[in-house]
Amino acid sequence: MEITVTVNGTGYTRDVEPRLLLVHFLRDTLGLTGTHWGCDTSNCGVCVAWLDETPVKTCTVLAVMADGHRVRTVEDLATGDTLDPVQQGFSDRHGLQCGFCTPGMLMTARRLLDDDPDPSEATIREAISGQICRCTGYENIVRSVRAAAEIERTADQEARA
């Protein structure tokens, strides 16, 4: 089937098998390997990207379902050499260890902060509850998201000054 998808602001038209998962379309067809592939069962959350503005587990979405839609992946977070505040927060507060779950966590955290610029710890934990990190114990991930919120607040205050 022919699909047309906008990924990270660039339009792509490709012929795909109807059964091709979005995670494989992103990784294998487009070469965007930032979206990781873990379980294929929607349990781990490492494959989270945005379909339009909604975080989805791309291992449970067929590429044909993205036809005519916008997809945003972790590759789209940074602007040039400037990290997104979420990426900076994870770097500053050691929110990653092996890094396998990190792209999905970053995309989920970005959406959370877009919706709630000052989330509580409970809200952060709820937002990332569909994702598994086997290394960190989540404490530094929560701290990282809080740090990202602070980075954004500081930038907003400086922009208004």
Short mmCIF file of N, CA, C and O in Angstrom, two decimals, residues 53-102:
data_model
loop_
_atom_site.label_atom_id
_atom_site.label_comp_id
_atom_site.label_asym_id
_atom_site.label_seq_id
_atom_site.Cartn_x
_atom_site.Cartn_y
_atom_site.Cartn_z
N GLU A 53 -0.34 14.57 17.78
CA GLU A 53 0.18 15.10 19.05
C GLU A 53 0.09 14.10 20.18
O GLU A 53 0.30 14.45 21.34
N THR A 54 -0.22 12.85 19.87
CA THR A 54 -0.47 11.85 20.90
C THR A 54 0.66 10.83 20.95
O THR A 54 0.98 10.20 19.93
N PRO A 55 1.27 10.64 22.12
CA PRO A 55 2.28 9.57 22.24
C PRO A 55 1.62 8.21 22.01
O PRO A 55 0.55 7.93 22.56
N VAL A 56 2.24 7.41 21.16
CA VAL A 56 1.76 6.05 20.89
C VAL A 56 2.93 5.09 20.96
O VAL A 56 4.07 5.46 20.72
N LYS A 57 2.61 3.87 21.29
CA LYS A 57 3.61 2.80 21.24
C LYS A 57 3.61 2.30 19.80
O LYS A 57 2.67 1.65 19.34
N THR A 58 4.66 2.63 19.07
CA THR A 58 4.70 2.38 17.63
C THR A 58 4.78 0.90 17.27
O THR A 58 4.61 0.56 16.11
N CYS A 59 4.98 0.05 18.27
CA CYS A 59 4.96 -1.39 18.00
C CYS A 59 3.54 -1.92 17.90
O CYS A 59 3.34 -3.09 17.56
N THR A 60 2.55 -1.08 18.19
CA THR A 60 1.16 -1.52 18.13
C THR A 60 0.37 -0.71 17.10
O THR A 60 -0.85 -0.83 17.03
N VAL A 61 1.07 0.09 16.31
CA VAL A 61 0.43 0.90 15.27
C VAL A 61 0.98 0.45 13.93
O VAL A 61 2.20 0.37 13.74
N LEU A 62 0.09 0.16 13.01
CA LEU A 62 0.53 -0.18 11.66
C LEU A 62 0.94 1.10 10.93
O LEU A 62 0.32 2.15 11.12
N ALA A 63 1.94 0.99 10.09
CA ALA A 63 2.38 2.15 9.32
C ALA A 63 1.24 2.73 8.49
O ALA A 63 1.11 3.94 8.36
N VAL A 64 0.37 1.87 7.95
CA VAL A 64 -0.75 2.36 7.14
C VAL A 64 -1.72 3.20 7.96
O VAL A 64 -2.42 4.05 7.42
N MET A 65 -1.74 2.99 9.27
CA MET A 65 -2.60 3.80 10.14
C MET A 65 -2.07 5.23 10.27
O MET A 65 -2.81 6.14 10.66
N ALA A 66 -0.80 5.43 9.95
CA ALA A 66 -0.19 6.76 10.02
C ALA A 66 -0.35 7.54 8.71
O ALA A 66 0.03 8.70 8.64
N ASP A 67 -0.92 6.90 7.70
CA ASP A 67 -1.13 7.55 6.40
C ASP A 67 -1.91 8.85 6.59
O ASP A 67 -2.97 8.87 7.22
N GLY A 68 -1.34 9.95 6.09
CA GLY A 68 -1.99 11.24 6.20
C GLY A 68 -1.80 11.94 7.53
O GLY A 68 -2.38 13.00 7.75
N HIS A 69 -1.00 11.35 8.40
CA HIS A 69 -0.80 11.93 9.73
C HIS A 69 0.64 12.42 9.90
O HIS A 69 1.50 12.20 9.06
N ARG A 70 0.88 13.06 11.05
CA ARG A 70 2.21 13.55 11.43
C ARG A 70 2.77 12.63 12.50
O ARG A 70 2.07 12.29 13.46
N VAL A 71 4.02 12.29 12.35
CA VAL A 71 4.74 11.49 13.35
C VAL A 71 5.92 12.33 13.82
O VAL A 71 6.60 12.97 13.02
N ARG A 72 6.13 12.31 15.12
CA ARG A 72 7.29 13.00 15.69
C ARG A 72 8.08 11.98 16.50
O ARG A 72 7.54 11.28 17.34
N THR A 73 9.38 11.92 16.21
CA THR A 73 10.26 10.99 16.90
C THR A 73 11.28 11.75 17.74
O THR A 73 11.41 12.97 17.65
N VAL A 74 12.05 11.01 18.51
CA VAL A 74 13.05 11.60 19.39
C VAL A 74 14.08 12.42 18.61
O VAL A 74 14.64 13.38 19.13
N GLU A 75 14.30 12.07 17.34
CA GLU A 75 15.26 12.84 16.53
C GLU A 75 14.84 14.29 16.35
O GLU A 75 15.66 15.14 16.01
N ASP A 76 13.56 14.58 16.58
CA ASP A 76 13.03 15.93 16.36
C ASP A 76 13.07 16.80 17.62
O ASP A 76 12.67 17.96 17.57
N LEU A 77 13.55 16.28 18.73
CA LEU A 77 13.52 17.06 19.97
C LEU A 77 14.54 18.20 19.98
O LEU A 77 14.20 19.33 20.28
N ALA A 78 15.78 17.90 19.68
CA ALA A 78 16.82 18.93 19.70
C ALA A 78 16.65 19.87 18.52
O ALA A 78 16.15 19.49 17.46
N THR A 79 17.07 21.11 18.71
CA THR A 79 17.09 22.09 17.64
C THR A 79 18.55 22.42 17.35
O THR A 79 19.19 23.12 18.14
N GLY A 80 19.07 21.88 16.27
CA GLY A 80 20.49 22.07 15.98
C GLY A 80 21.32 21.46 17.09
O GLY A 80 21.15 20.30 17.44
N ASP A 81 22.19 22.27 17.68
CA ASP A 81 23.04 21.81 18.79
C ASP A 81 22.39 22.04 20.15
O ASP A 81 23.00 21.73 21.17
N THR A 82 21.18 22.59 20.17
CA THR A 82 20.51 22.89 21.43
C THR A 82 19.56 21.76 21.80
O THR A 82 18.63 21.43 21.06
N LEU A 83 19.82 21.17 22.96
CA LEU A 83 18.96 20.09 23.43
C LEU A 83 17.60 20.63 23.84
O LEU A 83 17.49 21.76 24.33
N ASP A 84 16.58 19.83 23.65
CA ASP A 84 15.27 20.13 24.21
C ASP A 84 15.42 20.13 25.73
O ASP A 84 16.25 19.39 26.27
N PRO A 85 14.66 20.94 26.46
CA PRO A 85 14.76 20.92 27.91
C PRO A 85 14.61 19.52 28.53
O PRO A 85 15.24 19.22 29.54
N VAL A 86 13.81 18.67 27.92
CA VAL A 86 13.66 17.31 28.44
C VAL A 86 14.99 16.56 28.29
O VAL A 86 15.44 15.89 29.22
N GLN A 87 15.62 16.68 27.15
CA GLN A 87 16.93 16.04 26.96
C GLN A 87 17.95 16.60 27.94
O GLN A 87 18.74 15.86 28.52
N GLN A 88 17.93 17.92 28.12
CA GLN A 88 18.87 18.56 29.05
C GLN A 88 18.61 18.09 30.47
O GLN A 88 19.55 17.81 31.22
N GLY A 89 17.35 18.00 30.85
CA GLY A 89 17.00 17.53 32.19
C GLY A 89 17.49 16.11 32.44
O GLY A 89 18.03 15.80 33.51
N PHE A 90 17.33 15.23 31.44
CA PHE A 90 17.81 13.86 31.59
C PHE A 90 19.33 13.82 31.69
O PHE A 90 19.88 13.03 32.45
N SER A 91 19.98 14.69 30.96
CA SER A 91 21.44 14.75 31.04
C SER A 91 21.90 15.30 32.39
O SER A 91 22.77 14.73 33.05
N ASP A 92 21.27 16.38 32.83
CA ASP A 92 21.66 17.03 34.08
C ASP A 92 21.39 16.17 35.31
O ASP A 92 22.14 16.19 36.28
N ARG A 93 20.29 15.43 35.30
CA ARG A 93 19.87 14.67 36.48
C ARG A 93 20.07 13.16 36.34
O ARG A 93 19.51 12.38 37.09
N HIS A 94 20.85 12.77 35.35
CA HIS A 94 21.21 11.35 35.16
C HIS A 94 19.98 10.46 35.05
O HIS A 94 19.86 9.43 35.70
N GLY A 95 19.05 10.86 34.18
CA GLY A 95 17.81 10.13 33.99
C GLY A 95 17.93 8.92 33.09
O GLY A 95 16.92 8.36 32.69
N LEU A 96 19.14 8.55 32.76
CA LEU A 96 19.32 7.37 31.93
C LEU A 96 20.54 6.62 32.39
O LEU A 96 21.44 7.18 33.01
N GLN A 97 20.54 5.36 32.13
CA GLN A 97 21.73 4.56 32.38
C GLN A 97 22.10 3.86 31.08
O GLN A 97 22.95 4.33 30.35
N CYS A 98 21.42 2.77 30.74
CA CYS A 98 21.77 2.09 29.49
C CYS A 98 21.25 2.87 28.29
O CYS A 98 21.79 2.74 27.20
N GLY A 99 20.20 3.65 28.46
CA GLY A 99 19.66 4.48 27.38
C GLY A 99 18.62 3.81 26.52
O GLY A 99 18.04 4.46 25.63
N PHE A 100 18.34 2.54 26.73
CA PHE A 100 17.40 1.85 25.85
C PHE A 100 15.99 2.42 25.95
O PHE A 100 15.32 2.62 24.94
N CYS A 101 15.52 2.70 27.15
CA CYS A 101 14.17 3.24 27.32
C CYS A 101 14.11 4.74 27.10
O CYS A 101 13.02 5.31 26.99
N THR A 102 15.24 5.39 27.03
CA THR A 102 15.30 6.85 27.04
C THR A 102 14.50 7.53 25.93
O THR A 102 13.76 8.48 26.21
#
